Short mmCIF file of C-alpha atoms and ligand atoms in Angstrom, two decimals:
data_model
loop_
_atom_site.label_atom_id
_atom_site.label_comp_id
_atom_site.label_asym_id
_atom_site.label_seq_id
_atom_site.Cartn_x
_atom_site.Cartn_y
_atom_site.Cartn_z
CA UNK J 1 93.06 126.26 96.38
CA UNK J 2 90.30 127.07 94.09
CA UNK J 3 89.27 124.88 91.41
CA UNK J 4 86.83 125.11 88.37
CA UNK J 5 84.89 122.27 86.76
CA UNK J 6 85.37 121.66 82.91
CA UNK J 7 82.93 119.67 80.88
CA UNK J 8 83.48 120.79 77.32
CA UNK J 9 86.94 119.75 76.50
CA UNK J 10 87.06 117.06 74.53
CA UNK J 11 89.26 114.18 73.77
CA UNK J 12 90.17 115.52 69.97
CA UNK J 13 91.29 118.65 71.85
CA UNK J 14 93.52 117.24 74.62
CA UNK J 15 95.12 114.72 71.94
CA UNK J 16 96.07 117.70 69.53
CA UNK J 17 99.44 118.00 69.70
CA UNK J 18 100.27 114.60 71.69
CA UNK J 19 103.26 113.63 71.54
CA UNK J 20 104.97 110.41 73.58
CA UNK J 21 108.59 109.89 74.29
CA UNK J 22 109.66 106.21 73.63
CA UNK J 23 112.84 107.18 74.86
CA UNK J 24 111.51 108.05 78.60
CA UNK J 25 108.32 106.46 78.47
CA UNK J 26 105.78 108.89 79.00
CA UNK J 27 103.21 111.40 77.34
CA UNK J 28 104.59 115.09 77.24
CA UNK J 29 102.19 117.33 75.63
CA UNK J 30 98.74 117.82 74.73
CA UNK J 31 95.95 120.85 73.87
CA UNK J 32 98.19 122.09 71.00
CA UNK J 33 101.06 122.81 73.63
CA UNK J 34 99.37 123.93 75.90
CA UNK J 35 99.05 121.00 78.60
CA UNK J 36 102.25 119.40 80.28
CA UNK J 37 101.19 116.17 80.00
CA UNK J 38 103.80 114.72 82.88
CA UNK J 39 105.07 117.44 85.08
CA UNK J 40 107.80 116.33 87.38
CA UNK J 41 106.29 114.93 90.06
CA UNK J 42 103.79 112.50 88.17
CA UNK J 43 105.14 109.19 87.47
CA UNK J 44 105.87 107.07 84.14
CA UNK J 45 103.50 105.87 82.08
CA UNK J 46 102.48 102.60 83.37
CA UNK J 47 99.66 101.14 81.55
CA UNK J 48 101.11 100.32 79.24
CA UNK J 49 102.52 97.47 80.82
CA UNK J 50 100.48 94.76 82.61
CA UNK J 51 100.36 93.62 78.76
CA UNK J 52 98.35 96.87 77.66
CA UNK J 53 95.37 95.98 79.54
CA UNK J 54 95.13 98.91 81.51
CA UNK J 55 95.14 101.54 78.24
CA UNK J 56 92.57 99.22 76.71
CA UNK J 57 90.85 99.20 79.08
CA UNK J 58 90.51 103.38 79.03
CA UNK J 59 89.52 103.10 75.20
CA UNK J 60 86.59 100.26 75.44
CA UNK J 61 85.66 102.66 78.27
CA UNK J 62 85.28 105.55 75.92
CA UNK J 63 83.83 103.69 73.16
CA UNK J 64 80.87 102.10 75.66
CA UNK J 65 80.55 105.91 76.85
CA UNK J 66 81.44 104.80 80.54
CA UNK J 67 83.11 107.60 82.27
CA UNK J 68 86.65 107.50 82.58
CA UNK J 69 87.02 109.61 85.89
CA UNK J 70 87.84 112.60 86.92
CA UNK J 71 91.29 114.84 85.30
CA UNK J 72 92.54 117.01 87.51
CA UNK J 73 95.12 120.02 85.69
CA UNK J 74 97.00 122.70 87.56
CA UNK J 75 96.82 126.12 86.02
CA UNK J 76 100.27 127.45 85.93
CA UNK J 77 99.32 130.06 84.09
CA UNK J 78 97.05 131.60 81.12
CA UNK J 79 98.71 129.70 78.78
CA UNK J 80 100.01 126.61 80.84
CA UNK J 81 98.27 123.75 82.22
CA UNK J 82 99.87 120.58 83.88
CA UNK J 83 98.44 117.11 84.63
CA UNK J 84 97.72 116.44 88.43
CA UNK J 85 95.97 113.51 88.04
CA UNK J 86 94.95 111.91 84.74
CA UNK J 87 98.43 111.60 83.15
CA UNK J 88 97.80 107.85 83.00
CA UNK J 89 94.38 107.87 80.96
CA UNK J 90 95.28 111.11 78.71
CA UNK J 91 98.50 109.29 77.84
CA UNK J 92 96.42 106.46 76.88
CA UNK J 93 93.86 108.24 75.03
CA UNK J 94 96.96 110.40 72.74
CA UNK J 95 98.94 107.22 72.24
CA UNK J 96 95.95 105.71 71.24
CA UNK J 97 94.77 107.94 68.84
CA UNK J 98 98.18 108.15 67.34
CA UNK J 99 98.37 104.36 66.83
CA UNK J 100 100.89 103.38 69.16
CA UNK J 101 98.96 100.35 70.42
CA UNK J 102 95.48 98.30 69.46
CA UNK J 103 92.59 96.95 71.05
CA UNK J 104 90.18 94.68 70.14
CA UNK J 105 86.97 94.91 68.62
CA UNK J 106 83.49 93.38 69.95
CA UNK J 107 84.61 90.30 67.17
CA UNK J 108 87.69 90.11 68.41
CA UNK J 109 89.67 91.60 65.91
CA UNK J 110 92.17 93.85 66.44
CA UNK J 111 92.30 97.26 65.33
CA UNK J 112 94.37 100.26 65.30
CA UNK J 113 92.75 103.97 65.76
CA UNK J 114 93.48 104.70 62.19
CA UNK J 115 91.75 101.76 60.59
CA UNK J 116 88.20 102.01 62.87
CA UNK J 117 85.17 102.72 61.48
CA UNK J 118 84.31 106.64 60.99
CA UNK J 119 81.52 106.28 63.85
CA UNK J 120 83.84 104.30 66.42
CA UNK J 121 86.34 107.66 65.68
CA UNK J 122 84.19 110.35 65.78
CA UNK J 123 82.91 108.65 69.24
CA UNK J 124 86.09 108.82 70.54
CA UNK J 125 87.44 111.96 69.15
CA UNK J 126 83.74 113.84 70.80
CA UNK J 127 83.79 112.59 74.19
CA UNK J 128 84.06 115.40 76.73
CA UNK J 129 86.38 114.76 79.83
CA UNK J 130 85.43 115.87 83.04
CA UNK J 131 88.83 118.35 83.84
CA UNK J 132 88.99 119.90 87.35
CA UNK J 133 90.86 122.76 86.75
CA UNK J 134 92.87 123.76 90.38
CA UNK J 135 95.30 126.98 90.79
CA UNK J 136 96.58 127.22 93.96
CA UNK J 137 100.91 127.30 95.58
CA UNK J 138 102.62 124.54 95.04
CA UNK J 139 102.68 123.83 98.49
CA UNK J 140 99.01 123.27 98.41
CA UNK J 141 98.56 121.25 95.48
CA UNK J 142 101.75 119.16 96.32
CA UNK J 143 99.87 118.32 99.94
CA UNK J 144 96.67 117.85 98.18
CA UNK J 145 98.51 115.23 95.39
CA UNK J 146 99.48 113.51 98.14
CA UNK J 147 95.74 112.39 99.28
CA UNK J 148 94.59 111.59 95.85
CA UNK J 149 94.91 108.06 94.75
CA UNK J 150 95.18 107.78 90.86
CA UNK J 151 92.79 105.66 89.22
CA UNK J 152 93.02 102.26 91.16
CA UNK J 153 96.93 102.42 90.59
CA UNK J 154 98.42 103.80 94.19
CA UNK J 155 100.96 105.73 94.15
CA UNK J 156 104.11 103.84 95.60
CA UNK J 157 106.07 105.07 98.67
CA UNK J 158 108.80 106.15 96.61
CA UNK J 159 106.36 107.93 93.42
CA UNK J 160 104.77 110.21 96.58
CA UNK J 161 107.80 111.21 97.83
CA UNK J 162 109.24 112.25 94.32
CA UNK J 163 106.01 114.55 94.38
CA UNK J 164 106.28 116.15 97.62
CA UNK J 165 110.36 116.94 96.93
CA UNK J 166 110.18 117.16 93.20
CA UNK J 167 113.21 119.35 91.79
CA UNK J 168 116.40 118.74 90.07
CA UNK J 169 117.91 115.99 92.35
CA UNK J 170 114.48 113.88 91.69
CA UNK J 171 114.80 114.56 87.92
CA UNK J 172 118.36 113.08 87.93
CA UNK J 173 117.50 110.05 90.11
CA UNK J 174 115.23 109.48 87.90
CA UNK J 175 116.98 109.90 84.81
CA UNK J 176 119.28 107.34 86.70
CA UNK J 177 117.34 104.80 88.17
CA UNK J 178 114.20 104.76 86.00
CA UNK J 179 115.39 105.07 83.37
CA UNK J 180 114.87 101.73 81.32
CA UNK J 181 117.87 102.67 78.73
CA UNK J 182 119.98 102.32 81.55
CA UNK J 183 121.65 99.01 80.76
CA UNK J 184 122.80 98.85 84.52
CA UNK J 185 119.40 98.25 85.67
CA UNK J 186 119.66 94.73 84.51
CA UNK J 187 122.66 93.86 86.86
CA UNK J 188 121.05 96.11 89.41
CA UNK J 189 118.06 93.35 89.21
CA UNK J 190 119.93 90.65 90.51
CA UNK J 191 120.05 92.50 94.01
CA UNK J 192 117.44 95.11 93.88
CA UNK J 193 114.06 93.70 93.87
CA UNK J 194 110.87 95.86 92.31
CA UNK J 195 110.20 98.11 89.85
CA UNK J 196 112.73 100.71 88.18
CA UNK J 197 109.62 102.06 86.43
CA UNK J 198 107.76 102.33 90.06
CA UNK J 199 110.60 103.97 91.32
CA UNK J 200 111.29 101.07 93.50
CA UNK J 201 115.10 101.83 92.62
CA UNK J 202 115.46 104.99 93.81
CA UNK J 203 114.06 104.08 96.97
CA UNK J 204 116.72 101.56 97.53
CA UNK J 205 119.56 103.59 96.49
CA UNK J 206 118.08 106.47 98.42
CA UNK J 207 117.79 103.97 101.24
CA UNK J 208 121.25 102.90 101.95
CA UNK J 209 122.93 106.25 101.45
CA UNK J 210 120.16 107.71 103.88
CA UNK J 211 120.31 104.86 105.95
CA UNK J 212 117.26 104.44 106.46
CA UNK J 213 116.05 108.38 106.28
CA UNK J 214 114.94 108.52 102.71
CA UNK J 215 112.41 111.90 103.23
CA UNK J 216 114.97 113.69 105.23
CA UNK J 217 117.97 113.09 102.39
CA UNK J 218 115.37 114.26 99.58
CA UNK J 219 114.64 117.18 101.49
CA UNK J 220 117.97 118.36 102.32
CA UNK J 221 119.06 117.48 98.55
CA UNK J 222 116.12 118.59 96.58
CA UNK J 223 117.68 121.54 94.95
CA UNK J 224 121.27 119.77 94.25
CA UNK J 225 121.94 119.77 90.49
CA UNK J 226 123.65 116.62 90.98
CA UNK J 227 123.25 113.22 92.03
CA UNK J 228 127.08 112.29 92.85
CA UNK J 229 126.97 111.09 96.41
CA UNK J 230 123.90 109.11 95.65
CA UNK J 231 125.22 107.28 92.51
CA UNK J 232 128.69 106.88 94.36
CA UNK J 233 127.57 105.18 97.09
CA UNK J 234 124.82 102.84 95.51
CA UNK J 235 127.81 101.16 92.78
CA UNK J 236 130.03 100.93 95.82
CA UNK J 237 127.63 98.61 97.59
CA UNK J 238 126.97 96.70 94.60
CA UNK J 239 130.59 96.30 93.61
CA UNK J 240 130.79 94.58 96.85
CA UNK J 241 128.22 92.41 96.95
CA UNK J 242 129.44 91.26 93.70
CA UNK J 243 132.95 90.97 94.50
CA UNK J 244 132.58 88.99 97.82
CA UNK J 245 129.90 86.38 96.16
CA UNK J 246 130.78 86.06 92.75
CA UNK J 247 128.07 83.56 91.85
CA UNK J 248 125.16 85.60 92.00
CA UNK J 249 121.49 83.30 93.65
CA UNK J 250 117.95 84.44 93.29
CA UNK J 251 117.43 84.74 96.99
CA UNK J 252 120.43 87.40 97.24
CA UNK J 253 117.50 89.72 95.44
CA UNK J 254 116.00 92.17 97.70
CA UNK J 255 118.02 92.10 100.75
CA UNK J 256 119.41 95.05 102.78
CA UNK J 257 122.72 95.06 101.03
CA UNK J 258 122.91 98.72 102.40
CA UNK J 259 122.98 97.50 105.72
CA UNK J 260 125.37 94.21 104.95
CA UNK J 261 127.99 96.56 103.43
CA UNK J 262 128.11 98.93 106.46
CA UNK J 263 128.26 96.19 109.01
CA UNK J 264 130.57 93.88 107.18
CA UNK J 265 132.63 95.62 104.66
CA UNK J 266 136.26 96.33 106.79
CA UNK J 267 136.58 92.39 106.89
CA UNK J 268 138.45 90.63 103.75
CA UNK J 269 136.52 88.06 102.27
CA UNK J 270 138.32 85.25 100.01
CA UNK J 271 135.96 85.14 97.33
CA UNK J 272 136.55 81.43 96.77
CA UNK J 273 135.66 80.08 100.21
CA UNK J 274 132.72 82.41 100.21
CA UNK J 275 131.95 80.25 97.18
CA UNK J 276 132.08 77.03 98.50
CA UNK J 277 130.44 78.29 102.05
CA UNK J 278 127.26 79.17 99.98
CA UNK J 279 127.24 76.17 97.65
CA UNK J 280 127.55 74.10 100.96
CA UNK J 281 124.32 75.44 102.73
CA UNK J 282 122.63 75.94 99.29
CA UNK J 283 123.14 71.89 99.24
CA UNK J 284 122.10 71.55 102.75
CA UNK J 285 118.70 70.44 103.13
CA UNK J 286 118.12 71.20 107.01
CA UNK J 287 119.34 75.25 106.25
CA UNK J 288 115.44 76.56 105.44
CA UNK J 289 115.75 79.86 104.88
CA UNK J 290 118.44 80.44 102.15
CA UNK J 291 117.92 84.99 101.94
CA UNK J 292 119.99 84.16 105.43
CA UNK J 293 122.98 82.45 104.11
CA UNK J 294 124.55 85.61 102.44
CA UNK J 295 124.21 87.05 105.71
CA UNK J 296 125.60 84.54 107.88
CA UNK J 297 128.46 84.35 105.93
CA UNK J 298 129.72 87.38 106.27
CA UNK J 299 129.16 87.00 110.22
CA UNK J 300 131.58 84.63 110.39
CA UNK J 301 128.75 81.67 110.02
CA UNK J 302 128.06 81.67 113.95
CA UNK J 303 124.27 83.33 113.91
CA UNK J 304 122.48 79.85 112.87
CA UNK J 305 118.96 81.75 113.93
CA UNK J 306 119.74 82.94 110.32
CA UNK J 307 119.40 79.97 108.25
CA UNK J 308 116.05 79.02 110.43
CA UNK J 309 117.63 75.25 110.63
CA UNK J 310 115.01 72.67 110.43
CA UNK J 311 114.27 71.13 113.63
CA UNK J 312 113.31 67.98 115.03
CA UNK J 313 109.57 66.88 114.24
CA UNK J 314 106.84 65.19 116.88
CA UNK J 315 107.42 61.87 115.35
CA UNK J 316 111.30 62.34 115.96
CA UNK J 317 110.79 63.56 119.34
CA UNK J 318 108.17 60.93 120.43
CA UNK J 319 110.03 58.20 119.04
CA UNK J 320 113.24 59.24 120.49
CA UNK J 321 111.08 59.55 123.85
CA UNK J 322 110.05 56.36 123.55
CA UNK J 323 113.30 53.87 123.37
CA UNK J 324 115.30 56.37 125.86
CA UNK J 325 112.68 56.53 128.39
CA UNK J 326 112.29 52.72 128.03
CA UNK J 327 115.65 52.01 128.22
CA UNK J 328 116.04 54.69 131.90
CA UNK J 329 113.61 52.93 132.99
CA UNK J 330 115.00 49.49 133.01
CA UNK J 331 118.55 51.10 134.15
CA UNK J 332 116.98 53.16 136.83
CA UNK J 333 118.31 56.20 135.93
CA UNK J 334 116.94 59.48 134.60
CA UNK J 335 115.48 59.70 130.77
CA UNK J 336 117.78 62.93 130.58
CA UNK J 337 121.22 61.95 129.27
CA UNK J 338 122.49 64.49 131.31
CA UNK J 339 120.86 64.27 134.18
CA UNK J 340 121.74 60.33 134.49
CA UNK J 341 125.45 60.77 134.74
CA UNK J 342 125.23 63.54 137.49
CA UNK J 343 124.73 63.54 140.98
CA UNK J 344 121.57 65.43 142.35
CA UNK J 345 118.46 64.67 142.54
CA UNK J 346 117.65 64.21 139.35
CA UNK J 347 119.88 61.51 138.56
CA UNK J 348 116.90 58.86 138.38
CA UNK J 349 114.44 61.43 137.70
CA UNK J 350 111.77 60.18 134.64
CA UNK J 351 110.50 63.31 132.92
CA UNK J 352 107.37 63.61 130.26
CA UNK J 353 107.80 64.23 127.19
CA UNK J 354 106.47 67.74 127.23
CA UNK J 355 108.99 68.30 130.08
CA UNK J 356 111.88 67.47 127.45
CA UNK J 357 113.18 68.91 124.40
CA UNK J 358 115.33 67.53 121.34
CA UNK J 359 118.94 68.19 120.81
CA UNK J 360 121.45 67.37 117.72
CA UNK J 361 124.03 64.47 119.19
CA UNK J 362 126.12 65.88 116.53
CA UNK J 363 125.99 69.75 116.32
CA UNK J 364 124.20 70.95 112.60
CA UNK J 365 126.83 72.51 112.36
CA UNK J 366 129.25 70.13 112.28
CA UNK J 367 127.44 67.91 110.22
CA UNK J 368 125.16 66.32 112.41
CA UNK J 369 121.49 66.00 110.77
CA UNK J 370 118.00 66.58 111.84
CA UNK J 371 116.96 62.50 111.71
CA UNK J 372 116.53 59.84 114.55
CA UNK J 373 120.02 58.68 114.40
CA UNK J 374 121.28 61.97 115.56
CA UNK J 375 118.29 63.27 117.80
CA UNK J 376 118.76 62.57 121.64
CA UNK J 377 115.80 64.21 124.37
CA UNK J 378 117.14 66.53 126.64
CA UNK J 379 115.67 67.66 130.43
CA UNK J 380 114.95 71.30 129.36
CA UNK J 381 117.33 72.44 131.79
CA UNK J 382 120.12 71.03 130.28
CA UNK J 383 119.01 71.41 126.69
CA UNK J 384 119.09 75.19 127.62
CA UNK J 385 122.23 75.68 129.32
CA UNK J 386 123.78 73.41 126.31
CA UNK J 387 122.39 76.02 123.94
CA UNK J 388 123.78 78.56 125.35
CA UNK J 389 127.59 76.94 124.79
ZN1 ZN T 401 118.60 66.87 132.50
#
């Protein structure tokens, strides 16, 4: 790859012909046409969220004369150039200039490009940008994208991978879920957790119909012209999920509905006893981990590991100790309320507490709680092999 260093272009120049889409959120053009502002493989324009802070932060930059970094174009060809890396802080600089957003002044006031002072402009408008200029196969720049780490934003999993198999299947699954138009990514948000704009979408839709794989399914689809079997199989999963819990909980975000569906979705669910299952250990205050109900649910609620149920405390355990060792003790039988009713050895036997663990008189799960009353010490012998009923 060979590259060339630039140092005259300046910021008047690469803003000449900017123009933003509002529609897809990014920059597209700049040097009167000549620049592609967001190839395929960059990502969205993102600093423009984060409240704006980020594209301020570029302009008070370029007012202080701080540099703003090195650009990085591809040359395509005589007359095309494309933005490697610097999409982020050339977007800000055009929208900028063309008033799309303000910043404020060393008063505090706010100001738009078009109402600054003539100096502050012509400051802006003059500075030269630092523009590595690389031409080299797409191969190589594609492999060298993937090192580079744009201006203290990393790239996410799912933005490199859009680089290294950028085509017409990434454009689509884009256009599909990145896209913030799409009104179905605020339903999606109730499962999927993330970032449309980061791509973090795609990656989970990718994910479940790859199981797992997501490189190897971009690869062997990068040239498709559609995205059918993608789309297909992501609104299956979420009709699902939907239809099986129909009151829809904020810990139900995130999880690996991909997997859930494949495992569980031959068995009929009655929607309404799902219901009432979830309310119930929703209610329950000894089930800790609630992102496990969904899942042991649709198990047939028998993997309690799941729910992480709140076990007996030291206090408990010591207290308990305490009153049934005193009580063997005067009986002459074992401290084990197993071990006193059979007929080895042990029947007598005293053990230490650290020797002993707690069990639920009264299973959790049918209804017995995680307190005193229902707390008896157990030999650990027999608290095991009673576990394992
Ligand atoms: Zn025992």
């Amino acid at each position: 790859m060979e590259a060339n260093l630039l140092t005259s272009i300046t910021v008047a120049e690469i803003c000449t012909g900017f123009v933003y889409s509002e529609l897809e959120g990014k920059g597209l053009f700049g040097l009167s046409g000549k620049l592609t502002i967001q190839p395929e493989y960059q990502r969205n324009y993102i600093y423009a969220s984060d409240g704006g802070k980020r594209e301020m932060a570029v302009i008070e930059s370029v007012l202080r004369g701080y540099p703003i970094g090195l650009i990085y174009f591809n040359k395509v060809n005589n007359n095309r150039l494309e933005v490697l890396d610097g999409q982020q802080r050339i977007t800000s600089l055009g929208r900028f200039v063309t008033d799309k957003f303000i910043i404020k002044d060393e008063n505090g006031m706010e100001q738009l490009f078009g109402g600054m002072a003539k100096e502050k402009k012509k400051k802006i408008l003059e500075t030269k940008l630092l523009i590595y200029e690389c031409e080299g196969t797409e191969s190589e720049i594609k492999e060298w994208f993937k090192t580079i780490n744009i201006a203290g934003v990393p790239l996410t999993n799912q933005e490199l991978l859009n680089a290294v198999y950028s085509g017409t299947f990434v454009t689509l699954g884009k256009e599909e879920f990145s896209n913030s138009l799409n009104t179905n990514i605020q339903k999606w948000s109730a499962y999927i957790s993330g970032s449309a704009n980061r791509q973090e979408y795609l990656e989970c839709a990718l994910d479940w119909v790859s199981k797992g794989n997501i490189g190897d399914y971009m690869s062997r689809h990068r040239n498709d012209t559609n995205i059918t079997e993608l789309k297909k199989y992501f609104k299956t999963v979420i009709e699902w999920v939907s239809k099986v819990f129909s009151d829809v909980e904020k810990e139900m975000c995130g999880l690996d509905w991909g997997r859930l569906y494949e495992e569980h979705h031959n068995k009929a669910y009655d929607p309404k006893k799902i219901s009432k299952l979830v309310q119930n250990l929703y209610s329950d205050p000894y089930v800790k981990n609630r992102k496990g109900i969904f899942e042991y649910i649709l198990g047939g609620s028998k993997n309690k590991k799941l729910l992480d149920i709140r076990i007996f405390d030291d206090a408990t355990k010591r207290s308990v100790y305490t009153t049934q060792t005193a009580k063997a003790k005067k009986e002459n039988k074992s401290n084990c309320s197993l071990c006193k009713i059979e007929h080895d050895a042990n029947k007598s036997r005293i053990y230490k507490l650290e020797e002993m663990e707690a069990d639920h008189v009264t299973a959790w799960s049918k209804g017995g709680g995680t307190d005193t009353k229902n707390c008896e010490m157990l030999c650990k012998t027999h608290n095991r092999a009673k576990g394992n009923k």
